[in-house]
Amino acid sequence: MKKLLLLLFGLQAMAFAQTIPNGAFENWTNTQIDNPDHWFSANMERHDEIAVFTVSKVTGSVGSAIRLETKSFGTEIMESWISTTDGDPRTGQGGYSYTQKPATLTGKYRCNVMVGDTAFLVGIFKKNGIIMGGVNCYFTGSVNSFTSFTFNVMIGGEPDSVILAAGSSNLINEIGVQAGSWLELDELAFGGAGVTQPILNGDFEQWTTINETAIQNWFLFGKDGVSRENDAFRGTYAIKLTTINDPQDGLRQCGIKLSNENNGEITKRGVPYKILQDTLFGYYKLSSPGMDNGYIFARTYKNGNQVGWFGENLMPSSTYKYFQIIINNSIEPDSIDVVVESSSQSSMIAGTTLIIDEIQLTSSKLNTSGMKASLWGQKPSIVIYPNPALDELTIQSEIKGAMDIYVFKMNGEELLHQYIGSDRDRKIDIQELNVGMYLIYVQSEEGKFHYTKFIKN
């Protein structure tokens, strides 16, 4: 906030600022998802607001079957898979009890796999946590009607558990993955002398409908730790972020952001934004079983390059607490991203819970906040005296309670910043200022702000 030229020369531009979309967290989408019993699926791993599901129930050779279809949304590839573990099957994580030694894996399939892509079905057998063998089934080309298949199982002895996984594209090697590839499976079973143990729901007749509530306009990371919260600061809902121990990725923070990434590359850089100086503010509560804190930051971009980063730790508070982040861009950006994290990366603790609400910009406040707007360019509702002044200014304002007071040169350079915690003693010492004209800027904890000019004698 060392330069606030916008206050003097760019006030009209603020009318064109981009409000943080769904910053009040009132807009959610309720979606019903069919998921096969005893299987995890890509449908359960959606990590953002895109309601594109790649696993579905279809008519099978007998009864129902499962369809896996690789899809796209813009530039993002939406992978399709099922697995009997919520860990990484390639490393032998998870699975369920299986104690017989099969010789074959059989079933029926249909497919249309794009050229260069490969669909798959794999079985992995373990003993005492060690992988001891398995079976790999690969599918290419186009097969229009359900066709039987048999693949040999290579295993050295009797296992104690099994993992099965399938995908419509080559997700094992990440080679040739293409939208449009699909694979349908039905009647999966292990065979061989004395083999009687079934593949759980291998005929895909058992499905459960899951009701999923997804936040609109925000992208998620650590989806399992993100949920809708009824304890809102204002309105009906807030959003709750909880740091979790993920079975596959271990301890991880959870959060939301306005940007989107695909394979580590940002494909959507927040929302349009062209303001030099601004304030991001809102309200939060945070609890932690240890010494942990949440974190929120804004990053601005110009032509795809980051030009600003502004962050704030969110410390534990049992009641809603106001936060603000001063945005001070050295060049005019074209977009802004806002990221909220349940934990600090350096002090993550499972169970740390952040509830946050009413995230907005001073330049373009939410119309759901219920706060009286203070529009730039209107007659200032702030009185200072004496004016001109020699060594001290007294401030009168409709703002009640605590406030931040800033004093700037007329070129926008910040000279003073003073926090006043109550309605009393609203005075600032200006003895050290040189003779001249200055700008004074007052902001409340709720983000309400006013400004005017004064002369120092």
PDB file of N, CA and C in Angstrom, residues 196-251:
ATOM      1  N   THR A 196     -13.314 -70.342  -5.830  1.00  0.00           N
ATOM      2  CA  THR A 196     -14.727 -70.054  -5.595  1.00  0.00           C
ATOM      3  C   THR A 196     -14.975 -68.623  -5.128  1.00  0.00           C
ATOM      4  N   GLN A 197     -13.930 -67.938  -4.699  1.00  0.00           N
ATOM      5  CA  GLN A 197     -14.119 -66.587  -4.163  1.00  0.00           C
ATOM      6  C   GLN A 197     -14.414 -65.625  -5.320  1.00  0.00           C
ATOM      7  N   PRO A 198     -15.487 -64.847  -5.207  1.00  0.00           N
ATOM      8  CA  PRO A 198     -15.865 -63.953  -6.303  1.00  0.00           C
ATOM      9  C   PRO A 198     -15.077 -62.642  -6.261  1.00  0.00           C
ATOM     10  N   ILE A 199     -15.090 -61.925  -7.363  1.00  0.00           N
ATOM     11  CA  ILE A 199     -14.683 -60.517  -7.385  1.00  0.00           C
ATOM     12  C   ILE A 199     -15.875 -59.719  -6.894  1.00  0.00           C
ATOM     13  N   LEU A 200     -15.676 -58.959  -5.842  1.00  0.00           N
ATOM     14  CA  LEU A 200     -16.798 -58.246  -5.234  1.00  0.00           C
ATOM     15  C   LEU A 200     -17.434 -57.298  -6.250  1.00  0.00           C
ATOM     16  N   ASN A 201     -18.728 -57.505  -6.491  1.00  0.00           N
ATOM     17  CA  ASN A 201     -19.498 -56.726  -7.470  1.00  0.00           C
ATOM     18  C   ASN A 201     -18.820 -56.724  -8.836  1.00  0.00           C
ATOM     19  N   GLY A 202     -18.261 -57.888  -9.196  1.00  0.00           N
ATOM     20  CA  GLY A 202     -17.622 -58.016 -10.508  1.00  0.00           C
ATOM     21  C   GLY A 202     -18.609 -58.021 -11.647  1.00  0.00           C
ATOM     22  N   ASP A 203     -19.900 -58.213 -11.344  1.00  0.00           N
ATOM     23  CA  ASP A 203     -20.923 -58.140 -12.398  1.00  0.00           C
ATOM     24  C   ASP A 203     -21.560 -56.754 -12.485  1.00  0.00           C
ATOM     25  N   PHE A 204     -21.154 -55.861 -11.604  1.00  0.00           N
ATOM     26  CA  PHE A 204     -21.603 -54.454 -11.602  1.00  0.00           C
ATOM     27  C   PHE A 204     -23.125 -54.314 -11.549  1.00  0.00           C
ATOM     28  N   GLU A 205     -23.724 -55.174 -10.727  1.00  0.00           N
ATOM     29  CA  GLU A 205     -25.164 -55.088 -10.513  1.00  0.00           C
ATOM     30  C   GLU A 205     -25.510 -54.199  -9.315  1.00  0.00           C
ATOM     31  N   GLN A 206     -24.535 -53.951  -8.445  1.00  0.00           N
ATOM     32  CA  GLN A 206     -24.800 -53.201  -7.205  1.00  0.00           C
ATOM     33  C   GLN A 206     -24.206 -51.792  -7.329  1.00  0.00           C
ATOM     34  N   TRP A 207     -25.078 -50.791  -7.205  1.00  0.00           N
ATOM     35  CA  TRP A 207     -24.670 -49.394  -7.315  1.00  0.00           C
ATOM     36  C   TRP A 207     -25.290 -48.592  -6.176  1.00  0.00           C
ATOM     37  N   THR A 208     -24.604 -47.541  -5.780  1.00  0.00           N
ATOM     38  CA  THR A 208     -25.114 -46.623  -4.765  1.00  0.00           C
ATOM     39  C   THR A 208     -25.126 -45.210  -5.335  1.00  0.00           C
ATOM     40  N   THR A 209     -26.243 -44.535  -5.152  1.00  0.00           N
ATOM     41  CA  THR A 209     -26.347 -43.152  -5.598  1.00  0.00           C
ATOM     42  C   THR A 209     -25.801 -42.226  -4.519  1.00  0.00           C
ATOM     43  N   ILE A 210     -24.807 -41.433  -4.870  1.00  0.00           N
ATOM     44  CA  ILE A 210     -24.166 -40.502  -3.946  1.00  0.00           C
ATOM     45  C   ILE A 210     -24.648 -39.096  -4.258  1.00  0.00           C
ATOM     46  N   ASN A 211     -25.130 -38.397  -3.239  1.00  0.00           N
ATOM     47  CA  ASN A 211     -25.507 -37.000  -3.406  1.00  0.00           C
ATOM     48  C   ASN A 211     -24.300 -36.128  -3.075  1.00  0.00           C
ATOM     49  N   GLU A 212     -23.799 -35.411  -4.050  1.00  0.00           N
ATOM     50  CA  GLU A 212     -22.606 -34.593  -3.864  1.00  0.00           C
ATOM     51  C   GLU A 212     -22.954 -33.117  -3.985  1.00  0.00           C
ATOM     52  N   THR A 213     -22.471 -32.339  -3.031  1.00  0.00           N
ATOM     53  CA  THR A 213     -22.662 -30.891  -3.051  1.00  0.00           C
ATOM     54  C   THR A 213     -21.345 -30.242  -3.410  1.00  0.00           C
ATOM     55  N   ALA A 214     -21.318 -29.499  -4.504  1.00  0.00           N
ATOM     56  CA  ALA A 214     -20.076 -28.901  -4.994  1.00  0.00           C
ATOM     57  C   ALA A 214     -20.205 -27.382  -5.027  1.00  0.00           C
ATOM     58  N   ILE A 215     -19.142 -26.699  -4.621  1.00  0.00           N
ATOM     59  CA  ILE A 215     -19.114 -25.242  -4.652  1.00  0.00           C
ATOM     60  C   ILE A 215     -18.995 -24.756  -6.089  1.00  0.00           C
ATOM     61  N   GLN A 216     -19.695 -23.697  -6.418  1.00  0.00           N
ATOM     62  CA  GLN A 216     -19.601 -23.112  -7.751  1.00  0.00           C
ATOM     63  C   GLN A 216     -18.496 -22.059  -7.804  1.00  0.00           C
ATOM     64  N   ASN A 217     -17.872 -21.926  -8.985  1.00  0.00           N
ATOM     65  CA  ASN A 217     -16.895 -20.874  -9.307  1.00  0.00           C
ATOM     66  C   ASN A 217     -15.509 -21.092  -8.711  1.00  0.00           C
ATOM     67  N   TRP A 218     -15.367 -21.993  -7.762  1.00  0.00           N
ATOM     68  CA  TRP A 218     -14.065 -22.251  -7.140  1.00  0.00           C
ATOM     69  C   TRP A 218     -13.562 -23.632  -7.530  1.00  0.00           C
ATOM     70  N   PHE A 219     -12.252 -23.773  -7.660  1.00  0.00           N
ATOM     71  CA  PHE A 219     -11.614 -25.063  -7.869  1.00  0.00           C
ATOM     72  C   PHE A 219     -11.051 -25.547  -6.531  1.00  0.00           C
ATOM     73  N   LEU A 220     -11.079 -26.868  -6.325  1.00  0.00           N
ATOM     74  CA  LEU A 220     -10.700 -27.437  -5.049  1.00  0.00           C
ATOM     75  C   LEU A 220      -9.383 -28.187  -5.136  1.00  0.00           C
ATOM     76  N   PHE A 221      -8.676 -28.268  -4.015  1.00  0.00           N
ATOM     77  CA  PHE A 221      -7.604 -29.238  -3.863  1.00  0.00           C
ATOM     78  C   PHE A 221      -7.781 -29.885  -2.489  1.00  0.00           C
ATOM     79  N   GLY A 222      -7.555 -31.214  -2.446  1.00  0.00           N
ATOM     80  CA  GLY A 222      -7.891 -31.944  -1.230  1.00  0.00           C
ATOM     81  C   GLY A 222      -9.385 -32.000  -1.024  1.00  0.00           C
ATOM     82  N   LYS A 223     -10.104 -32.476  -2.044  1.00  0.00           N
ATOM     83  CA  LYS A 223     -11.561 -32.400  -2.034  1.00  0.00           C
ATOM     84  C   LYS A 223     -12.197 -33.004  -0.783  1.00  0.00           C
ATOM     85  N   ASP A 224     -11.615 -34.088  -0.266  1.00  0.00           N
ATOM     86  CA  ASP A 224     -12.223 -34.764   0.878  1.00  0.00           C
ATOM     87  C   ASP A 224     -12.268 -33.881   2.114  1.00  0.00           C
ATOM     88  N   GLY A 225     -11.462 -32.827   2.147  1.00  0.00           N
ATOM     89  CA  GLY A 225     -11.461 -31.936   3.296  1.00  0.00           C
ATOM     90  C   GLY A 225     -12.239 -30.658   3.092  1.00  0.00           C
ATOM     91  N   VAL A 226     -13.026 -30.581   2.017  1.00  0.00           N
ATOM     92  CA  VAL A 226     -13.782 -29.369   1.692  1.00  0.00           C
ATOM     93  C   VAL A 226     -15.272 -29.668   1.788  1.00  0.00           C
ATOM     94  N   SER A 227     -16.013 -28.822   2.488  1.00  0.00           N
ATOM     95  CA  SER A 227     -17.445 -29.067   2.640  1.00  0.00           C
ATOM     96  C   SER A 227     -18.202 -27.765   2.855  1.00  0.00           C
ATOM     97  N   ARG A 228     -19.506 -27.828   2.651  1.00  0.00           N
ATOM     98  CA  ARG A 228     -20.380 -26.680   2.904  1.00  0.00           C
ATOM     99  C   ARG A 228     -20.625 -26.566   4.402  1.00  0.00           C
ATOM    100  N   GLU A 229     -20.633 -25.330   4.895  1.00  0.00           N
ATOM    101  CA  GLU A 229     -20.773 -25.069   6.328  1.00  0.00           C
ATOM    102  C   GLU A 229     -21.982 -24.170   6.580  1.00  0.00           C
ATOM    103  N   ASN A 230     -22.863 -24.600   7.492  1.00  0.00           N
ATOM    104  CA  ASN A 230     -24.052 -23.815   7.815  1.00  0.00           C
ATOM    105  C   ASN A 230     -23.774 -22.669   8.780  1.00  0.00           C
ATOM    106  N   ASP A 231     -22.658 -22.735   9.484  1.00  0.00           N
ATOM    107  CA  ASP A 231     -22.303 -21.680  10.441  1.00  0.00           C
ATOM    108  C   ASP A 231     -21.641 -20.535   9.678  1.00  0.00           C
ATOM    109  N   ALA A 232     -22.457 -19.710   9.033  1.00  0.00           N
ATOM    110  CA  ALA A 232     -21.946 -18.640   8.175  1.00  0.00           C
ATOM    111  C   ALA A 232     -21.782 -17.339   8.950  1.00  0.00           C
ATOM    112  N   PHE A 233     -20.836 -16.515   8.517  1.00  0.00           N
ATOM    113  CA  PHE A 233     -20.718 -15.173   9.083  1.00  0.00           C
ATOM    114  C   PHE A 233     -21.922 -14.338   8.671  1.00  0.00           C
ATOM    115  N   ARG A 234     -22.336 -14.474   7.429  1.00  0.00           N
ATOM    116  CA  ARG A 234     -23.505 -13.765   6.925  1.00  0.00           C
ATOM    117  C   ARG A 234     -24.127 -14.630   5.836  1.00  0.00           C
ATOM    118  N   GLY A 235     -25.439 -14.604   5.695  1.00  0.00           N
ATOM    119  CA  GLY A 235     -26.104 -15.438   4.708  1.00  0.00           C
ATOM    120  C   GLY A 235     -26.352 -16.832   5.251  1.00  0.00           C
ATOM    121  N   THR A 236     -26.468 -17.812   4.346  1.00  0.00           N
ATOM    122  CA  THR A 236     -26.825 -19.180   4.722  1.00  0.00           C
ATOM    123  C   THR A 236     -25.617 -20.084   4.890  1.00  0.00           C
ATOM    124  N   TYR A 237     -24.614 -19.942   4.010  1.00  0.00           N
ATOM    125  CA  TYR A 237     -23.501 -20.880   4.010  1.00  0.00           C
ATOM    126  C   TYR A 237     -22.148 -20.169   4.078  1.00  0.00           C
ATOM    127  N   ALA A 238     -21.170 -20.893   4.608  1.00  0.00           N
ATOM    128  CA  ALA A 238     -19.751 -20.578   4.472  1.00  0.00           C
ATOM    129  C   ALA A 238     -19.099 -21.830   3.874  1.00  0.00           C
ATOM    130  N   ILE A 239     -17.758 -21.853   3.799  1.00  0.00           N
ATOM    131  CA  ILE A 239     -17.071 -23.049   3.329  1.00  0.00           C
ATOM    132  C   ILE A 239     -16.082 -23.491   4.400  1.00  0.00           C
ATOM    133  N   LYS A 240     -15.988 -24.816   4.592  1.00  0.00           N
ATOM    134  CA  LYS A 240     -15.108 -25.376   5.622  1.00  0.00           C
ATOM    135  C   LYS A 240     -13.991 -26.177   4.963  1.00  0.00           C
ATOM    136  N   LEU A 241     -12.757 -25.911   5.391  1.00  0.00           N
ATOM    137  CA  LEU A 241     -11.573 -26.578   4.860  1.00  0.00           C
ATOM    138  C   LEU A 241     -10.856 -27.262   6.017  1.00  0.00           C
ATOM    139  N   THR A 242     -10.601 -28.563   5.889  1.00  0.00           N
ATOM    140  CA  THR A 242      -9.974 -29.328   6.970  1.00  0.00           C
ATOM    141  C   THR A 242      -8.746 -30.062   6.456  1.00  0.00           C
ATOM    142  N   THR A 243      -7.619 -29.910   7.123  1.00  0.00           N
ATOM    143  CA  THR A 243      -6.398 -30.627   6.776  1.00  0.00           C
ATOM    144  C   THR A 243      -6.579 -32.104   7.099  1.00  0.00           C
ATOM    145  N   ILE A 244      -6.184 -32.992   6.157  1.00  0.00           N
ATOM    146  CA  ILE A 244      -6.479 -34.418   6.290  1.00  0.00           C
ATOM    147  C   ILE A 244      -5.223 -35.262   6.097  1.00  0.00           C
ATOM    148  N   ASN A 245      -5.308 -36.510   6.534  1.00  0.00           N
ATOM    149  CA  ASN A 245      -4.322 -37.526   6.197  1.00  0.00           C
ATOM    150  C   ASN A 245      -4.879 -38.341   5.042  1.00  0.00           C
ATOM    151  N   ASP A 246      -4.379 -38.111   3.844  1.00  0.00           N
ATOM    152  CA  ASP A 246      -4.865 -38.793   2.654  1.00  0.00           C
ATOM    153  C   ASP A 246      -4.203 -40.172   2.559  1.00  0.00           C
ATOM    154  N   PRO A 247      -4.970 -41.249   2.288  1.00  0.00           N
ATOM    155  CA  PRO A 247      -4.379 -42.594   2.221  1.00  0.00           C
ATOM    156  C   PRO A 247      -3.261 -42.703   1.183  1.00  0.00           C
ATOM    157  N   GLN A 248      -3.364 -41.919   0.117  1.00  0.00           N
ATOM    158  CA  GLN A 248      -2.369 -41.990  -0.945  1.00  0.00           C
ATOM    159  C   GLN A 248      -1.288 -40.929  -0.799  1.00  0.00           C
ATOM    160  N   ASP A 249      -1.682 -39.697  -0.513  1.00  0.00           N
ATOM    161  CA  ASP A 249      -0.738 -38.580  -0.517  1.00  0.00           C
ATOM    162  C   ASP A 249      -0.250 -38.187   0.870  1.00  0.00           C
ATOM    163  N   GLY A 250      -0.774 -38.825   1.914  1.00  0.00           N
ATOM    164  CA  GLY A 250      -0.342 -38.493   3.257  1.00  0.00           C
ATOM    165  C   GLY A 250      -0.964 -37.190   3.747  1.00  0.00           C
ATOM    166  N   LEU A 251      -0.297 -36.533   4.689  1.00  0.00           N
ATOM    167  CA  LEU A 251      -0.805 -35.290   5.270  1.00  0.00           C
ATOM    168  C   LEU A 251      -0.865 -34.210   4.207  1.00  0.00           C
TER     169      LEU A 251
END
